[in-house]
Amino acid sequence: MRNVDHTHMREMNIALILETLRRDAPLSRTRLAQLTGLNKATVTSLVRELLESDFVHESGTDAGDVGRPAIHLNLNPQAGYIIGAEIGVDFVLVILTNFAGEVVWRRREITRRHERQETVLDLLESMLQDACQEAHAHDRRLLGLGLGVPGLVDVAAGTVLFAPNLGWADVRLKARLQRKFKLPIEVANEANLAALGESYFGAARGVNFVLYVSAGVGLGGGIVLNREVLPGATGFAGEVGHMTMDPNGPQCNCGNFGCWETFVSQWAFIRRVREAVESGQASSLTTTCGGDWDRLTVSDVVEAARAGDSVARAAFAETGRYLGIGLANLINALNPERVVFGGALSLGHEFLMPSLTTEVERRALRASRDKAEIVVATYGVDASVMGGIATIFHRILSQPLDVTRAEAVSPPTGAARR
Ligand SMILES: [Zn+2]
């Protein structure tokens, strides 16, 4: 029993050191002891272990101190590579980062909407294979794979239960990938991952209570409390897009009517442009899409809005209005410290924000509204893959013993060759 306690304590202390270094490095051992509240001897001994396992490295000295100059400690960016991936409705994205979260390799492939599931999964596996090769070429160990999908995920099993925008149900994704890639694998909802990614590396770094809302093909969200995504009772918290905004509204992909998503998704946004043009308003976007509205992207509309196109600007203003109404509800319900707004629509934040903030000002309770700072996501469309990286990072920081033990680390050749 005492042994278990000791191991647990040691693990918690290692996690604390890694997290403190992630947040505040470079730090001397003395400063690390002060910030963590651990005694100097404990810090020295645990840092020695982390240096041996390569997770931490020494860099330079602090000449300003009295007495012996203190050596700086940092997380070692070359401690290993992490793979982040996302299956989108019309793309697959895979990136590779070092242990500092810096992207070292990136590949994005377009898929057709409603592409066969098998085709998408084959593409994903071949891209993951390439990422493994890349790590191998640089002689880096792989620390794990974090994968985001747009739907409800049983995180413990790594199973996609229901992904309405992909048309998938009950896909045992983790089990399938685990057969080919001998790595720690985490599968989660893409918006939940994006929320974590922004908390770890982006616009909500250092913030304890974060509401993340992502508007793209769907409208998803994630709530992060102390760097953990709030899972809810069974892991499905954060499905903000399916709050009812209008009981008589259009039918949503989930089956319900008038969900917030039907007013704010990318499709709702493009529909506003189309309807304005069809009602006779002049817009440069008519020529941009050449009559095929499905081809029109958010970037096209951003460009038009920047050039002064009034249809484009009105579509952003109206979408921002609905975004603001939903956000005001969520701010009232949750009282978040920061609201991060991401996804494809955030590309047009300069045109969305004015009407969005007007609605929040008008509808949210003052006490909550004053605290909630609304910011644009750092990673935009890359937020979910950065969240995939963050889940693996989080796993290492919270259960470092699993990883620092050499045998638990997969070599870069861990991926099976086909
Ligand atoms: Zn819905």
PDB file of C-alpha atoms and ligand atoms in Angstrom, residues 241-243 252-257 259-262, ligand 1:
ATOM      1  CA  GLY A 241     -24.905  23.308 -31.725  1.00  0.00           C
ATOM      2  CA  HIS A 242     -28.026  21.300 -30.933  1.00  0.00           C
ATOM      3  CA  MET A 243     -29.529  23.748 -28.462  1.00  0.00           C
ATOM      4  CA  CYS A 252     -31.078  19.767 -38.417  1.00  0.00           C
ATOM      5  CA  ASN A 253     -28.880  16.775 -39.320  1.00  0.00           C
ATOM      6  CA  CYS A 254     -29.529  15.462 -35.794  1.00  0.00           C
ATOM      7  CA  GLY A 255     -33.254  15.159 -36.576  1.00  0.00           C
ATOM      8  CA  ASN A 256     -34.418  17.974 -34.312  1.00  0.00           C
ATOM      9  CA  PHE A 257     -35.832  21.254 -35.634  1.00  0.00           C
ATOM     10  CA  CYS A 259     -31.016  23.795 -33.653  1.00  0.00           C
ATOM     11  CA  TRP A 260     -28.523  26.659 -33.203  1.00  0.00           C
ATOM     12  CA  GLU A 261     -26.361  24.913 -35.818  1.00  0.00           C
ATOM     13  CA  THR A 262     -29.012  25.413 -38.510  1.00  0.00           C
TER      14      THR A 262
HETATM   15 ZN    ZN B   1     -29.364  19.483 -34.213  1.00  0.00          ZN
END
